[in-house]
Tab-separated table of C-alpha atoms in Angstrom:
chain	number	residue	atom	x	y	z
A	91	UNK	CA	10.317	18.798	16.605
A	92	UNK	CA	10.827	22.452	15.785
A	93	UNK	CA	14.039	23.582	14.169
A	94	UNK	CA	16.108	23.791	10.831
A	95	UNK	CA	14.735	20.880	8.596
A	96	UNK	CA	17.020	18.109	8.037
A	97	UNK	CA	19.623	19.213	10.694
A	98	UNK	CA	20.294	18.265	13.983
A	99	UNK	CA	22.702	21.215	15.036
A	100	UNK	CA	25.335	19.139	15.981
A	101	UNK	CA	26.619	17.242	12.845
A	102	UNK	CA	24.712	14.057	13.989
A	103	UNK	CA	21.955	13.028	11.863
A	104	UNK	CA	18.351	14.216	12.903
A	105	UNK	CA	15.923	11.835	14.332
A	106	UNK	CA	14.606	9.063	12.037
A	107	UNK	CA	10.823	8.926	11.730
A	108	UNK	CA	9.025	6.022	9.956
A	109	UNK	CA	5.344	5.837	8.956
A	110	UNK	CA	3.751	2.593	8.298
A	111	UNK	CA	2.828	3.556	4.643
A	112	UNK	CA	3.862	5.205	1.399
A	113	UNK	CA	0.947	7.269	1.298
A	114	UNK	CA	2.184	10.869	0.298
A	115	UNK	CA	-0.885	12.440	2.223
A	116	UNK	CA	0.286	10.512	5.618
A	117	UNK	CA	3.874	11.354	4.977
A	118	UNK	CA	3.525	15.131	3.906
A	119	UNK	CA	1.172	15.390	7.214
A	120	UNK	CA	4.087	13.905	9.322
A	121	UNK	CA	6.557	15.957	7.738
A	122	UNK	CA	4.304	18.914	8.214
A	123	UNK	CA	4.504	18.877	12.032
A	124	UNK	CA	7.980	17.214	12.715
A	125	UNK	CA	10.010	19.217	10.349
A	126	UNK	CA	13.743	18.520	12.017
A	127	UNK	CA	13.555	14.921	11.697
A	128	UNK	CA	13.754	12.726	8.820
A	129	UNK	CA	10.371	11.233	7.797
A	130	UNK	CA	10.528	7.595	5.791
A	131	UNK	CA	7.541	5.342	4.770
A	132	UNK	CA	7.641	1.719	4.316
A	133	UNK	CA	4.985	-0.631	2.942
A	134	UNK	CA	3.400	-2.512	5.691
A	135	UNK	CA	-0.029	-4.219	6.213
A	136	UNK	CA	-2.703	-3.315	8.367
A	137	UNK	CA	-4.045	-6.548	9.312
A	138	UNK	CA	-7.654	-5.133	9.039
A	139	UNK	CA	-9.925	-4.811	6.320
A	140	UNK	CA	-9.354	-1.958	3.520
A	141	UNK	CA	-12.481	-0.394	5.075
A	142	UNK	CA	-12.188	-0.051	8.975
A	143	UNK	CA	-15.394	-0.324	10.873
A	144	UNK	CA	-15.515	1.007	14.277
A	145	UNK	CA	-13.219	2.448	16.844
A	146	UNK	CA	-11.636	-0.696	17.823
A	147	UNK	CA	-10.688	-1.752	14.085
A	148	UNK	CA	-9.349	1.236	13.059
A	149	UNK	CA	-7.181	1.458	16.125
A	150	UNK	CA	-5.833	-2.406	15.399
A	151	UNK	CA	-4.852	-0.854	11.784
A	152	UNK	CA	-3.055	2.001	13.343
A	153	UNK	CA	-1.314	0.108	15.939
A	154	UNK	CA	-0.254	-2.743	13.463
A	155	UNK	CA	1.056	-0.208	10.851
A	156	UNK	CA	3.207	1.326	13.484
A	157	UNK	CA	4.569	-1.834	15.031
A	158	UNK	CA	5.323	-3.458	11.554
A	159	UNK	CA	7.129	-0.330	10.290
A	160	UNK	CA	9.348	-0.951	13.668
A	161	UNK	CA	9.748	-4.268	12.356
A	162	UNK	CA	10.711	-3.082	9.083
A	163	UNK	CA	13.098	-0.399	10.433
A	164	UNK	CA	14.093	-1.204	14.007
A	165	UNK	CA	16.809	1.558	14.202
A	166	UNK	CA	14.302	4.617	13.899
A	167	UNK	CA	13.439	6.681	16.852
A	168	UNK	CA	9.652	7.006	16.414
A	169	UNK	CA	7.241	4.807	14.418
A	170	UNK	CA	3.808	5.587	13.000
A	171	UNK	CA	0.721	4.115	12.196
A	172	UNK	CA	-1.820	5.979	10.452
A	173	UNK	CA	-5.780	4.389	9.720
A	174	UNK	CA	-8.617	5.659	8.930
A	175	UNK	CA	-12.240	3.984	9.640
A	176	UNK	CA	-16.034	4.210	9.466
A	177	UNK	CA	-17.359	5.030	12.866
A	178	UNK	CA	-21.128	4.873	13.900
A	179	UNK	CA	-22.470	8.205	15.130
A	180	UNK	CA	-25.941	9.200	16.701
A	181	UNK	CA	-27.784	11.519	14.244
A	182	UNK	CA	-28.521	14.964	15.840
A	183	UNK	CA	-31.252	15.122	13.260
A	184	UNK	CA	-33.125	11.594	14.011
A	185	UNK	CA	-32.413	9.917	17.000
A	186	UNK	CA	-33.567	6.666	15.859
A	187	UNK	CA	-31.283	6.761	12.608
A	188	UNK	CA	-27.646	5.869	12.706
A	189	UNK	CA	-25.373	8.003	10.913
A	190	UNK	CA	-21.438	7.214	9.996
A	191	UNK	CA	-18.348	9.695	10.393
A	192	UNK	CA	-14.887	9.170	8.938
A	193	UNK	CA	-12.308	9.470	11.441
A	194	UNK	CA	-8.661	8.970	11.199
A	195	UNK	CA	-6.273	6.918	14.229
A	196	UNK	CA	-2.850	8.062	14.696
A	197	UNK	CA	-0.745	5.545	16.849
A	198	UNK	CA	3.162	6.806	17.732
A	199	UNK	CA	5.380	4.490	19.210
A	200	UNK	CA	8.798	5.871	20.814
A	201	UNK	CA	11.888	4.263	22.245
A	202	UNK	CA	12.071	7.443	24.136
A	203	UNK	CA	9.418	8.216	26.927
A	204	UNK	CA	7.146	11.258	25.980
A	205	UNK	CA	6.982	13.984	28.872
A	206	UNK	CA	4.525	12.684	31.911
A	207	UNK	CA	1.821	15.042	30.704
A	208	UNK	CA	1.685	15.043	26.926
A	209	UNK	CA	-2.196	14.708	26.693
A	210	UNK	CA	-4.201	15.828	23.467
A	211	UNK	CA	-7.200	18.412	23.078
A	212	UNK	CA	-10.260	18.193	21.924
A	213	UNK	CA	-10.275	16.645	18.333
A	214	UNK	CA	-6.890	15.038	19.187
A	215	UNK	CA	-7.478	13.088	21.813
A	216	UNK	CA	-4.368	11.398	23.036
A	217	UNK	CA	-4.177	8.051	25.282
A	218	UNK	CA	-0.952	6.574	26.761
A	219	UNK	CA	-0.013	3.195	26.321
A	220	UNK	CA	2.726	1.312	26.847
A	221	UNK	CA	4.243	-2.005	24.598
A	222	UNK	CA	7.058	-4.044	25.258
A	223	UNK	CA	10.839	-4.215	23.492
A	224	UNK	CA	13.391	-6.405	23.573
A	225	UNK	CA	15.175	-6.907	26.606
A	226	UNK	CA	12.221	-5.698	28.827
A	227	UNK	CA	12.546	-1.994	28.021
A	228	UNK	CA	9.194	-0.413	27.456
A	229	UNK	CA	7.976	1.515	24.806
A	230	UNK	CA	6.112	4.389	24.742
A	231	UNK	CA	2.549	4.713	22.868
A	232	UNK	CA	0.106	7.386	22.039
A	233	UNK	CA	-2.899	7.164	20.624
A	234	UNK	CA	-4.300	10.324	18.547
A	235	UNK	CA	-7.899	10.679	17.039
A	236	UNK	CA	-8.784	13.392	14.266
A	237	UNK	CA	-11.779	15.408	13.929
A	238	UNK	CA	-14.754	13.453	12.462
A	239	UNK	CA	-15.973	13.822	9.077
A	240	UNK	CA	-19.676	12.949	8.210
A	241	UNK	CA	-20.376	10.993	5.549
A	242	UNK	CA	-23.119	10.938	3.033
A	243	UNK	CA	-25.928	8.597	3.435
A	244	UNK	CA	-25.533	7.543	0.014
A	245	UNK	CA	-21.931	6.975	-0.100
A	246	UNK	CA	-22.618	4.549	3.365
A	247	UNK	CA	-25.063	2.616	1.507
A	248	UNK	CA	-22.679	2.240	-1.280
A	249	UNK	CA	-20.398	0.580	1.035
A	250	UNK	CA	-22.794	-1.757	2.185
A	251	UNK	CA	-23.232	-5.239	0.842
A	252	UNK	CA	-26.535	-6.164	-1.024
A	253	UNK	CA	-27.553	-8.752	0.789
A	254	UNK	CA	-25.938	-8.831	4.335
A	255	UNK	CA	-26.135	-5.278	4.841
A	256	UNK	CA	-22.714	-5.047	6.299
A	257	UNK	CA	-20.074	-2.539	5.174
A	258	UNK	CA	-17.567	-4.283	3.139
A	259	UNK	CA	-16.221	-1.707	0.827
A	260	UNK	CA	-14.672	1.402	1.040
A	261	UNK	CA	-17.099	4.479	1.592
A	262	UNK	CA	-15.107	6.196	-1.156
A	263	UNK	CA	-12.453	5.537	-4.030
A	264	UNK	CA	-11.315	9.126	-3.707
A	265	UNK	CA	-7.635	9.089	-2.246
A	266	UNK	CA	-9.030	12.531	-0.774
A	267	UNK	CA	-12.558	12.407	-0.061
A	268	UNK	CA	-12.327	14.906	2.891
A	269	UNK	CA	-11.319	17.325	0.225
A	270	UNK	CA	-14.726	16.649	-1.650
A	271	UNK	CA	-16.755	16.689	1.023
A	272	UNK	CA	-15.546	20.120	2.398
A	273	UNK	CA	-15.594	21.746	-0.838
A	274	UNK	CA	-11.725	22.043	-0.661
A	275	UNK	CA	-11.546	23.798	2.371
A	276	UNK	CA	-9.926	20.813	4.598
A	277	UNK	CA	-7.796	18.198	2.852
A	278	UNK	CA	-7.201	14.895	4.648
A	279	UNK	CA	-3.545	15.639	5.092
A	280	UNK	CA	-4.872	18.878	7.181
A	281	UNK	CA	-7.255	16.397	9.573
A	282	UNK	CA	-4.281	14.191	10.120
A	283	UNK	CA	-1.749	17.194	10.616
A	284	UNK	CA	-3.886	19.273	12.852
A	285	UNK	CA	-4.090	15.939	15.294
A	286	UNK	CA	-0.369	15.550	15.265
A	287	UNK	CA	0.421	19.550	15.843
A	288	UNK	CA	-1.990	19.619	18.882
A	289	UNK	CA	-0.314	16.605	20.373
A	290	UNK	CA	3.134	17.974	19.505
A	291	UNK	CA	2.314	21.503	20.806
A	292	UNK	CA	1.693	20.066	24.055
A	293	UNK	CA	5.012	18.504	23.753
A	294	UNK	CA	6.916	21.566	22.918
A	295	UNK	CA	5.169	23.333	25.928
A	296	UNK	CA	6.545	21.333	28.546
A	297	UNK	CA	10.081	21.086	26.909
A	298	UNK	CA	10.236	18.192	24.868
A	299	UNK	CA	12.146	18.580	21.915
A	300	UNK	CA	13.444	14.826	20.661
A	301	UNK	CA	11.723	14.878	17.101
């Protein structure tokens, strides 16, 4: 993970991380943490609506991106899927009114196991999962969540269908609405990178240095 960018130090190629997207924001977030590794993006489908709604749909999108990137580039060492979704959240101002937040889900699928205790921290929860690889070998899977970003009511309403009231459209057409809503103080890349960094720091403290 840490180390000189683009160099494995022994003449071998650095580990290859594949992200299930060509989004510059997502790729730069991964590169900002895993500086020793090669990071490439691949176009995949998320298998969920353009605007995922709820934690489950957001998680499914992130997992599908990770596994689809593995299918596209099976020789990589780590595959990452990233998906942002709208998630309902209780309103602290009015308990009878439902508010919404944007939250990012990052799934990491690895050929090699992470250390036993690599849990994330507040704002970057990490959940261990197992996947099946060819030949019966287990893939190591981690699920991370970013800090949430409150979505203004006017933008929630804009995402709703006029007849059914269901959320069918993206709550923002901007590539980086996080920057706009925080007054430029925190871009979307920072939300993603912080979640990855907290997870990676936990691994480094335990001597894990695969990526």
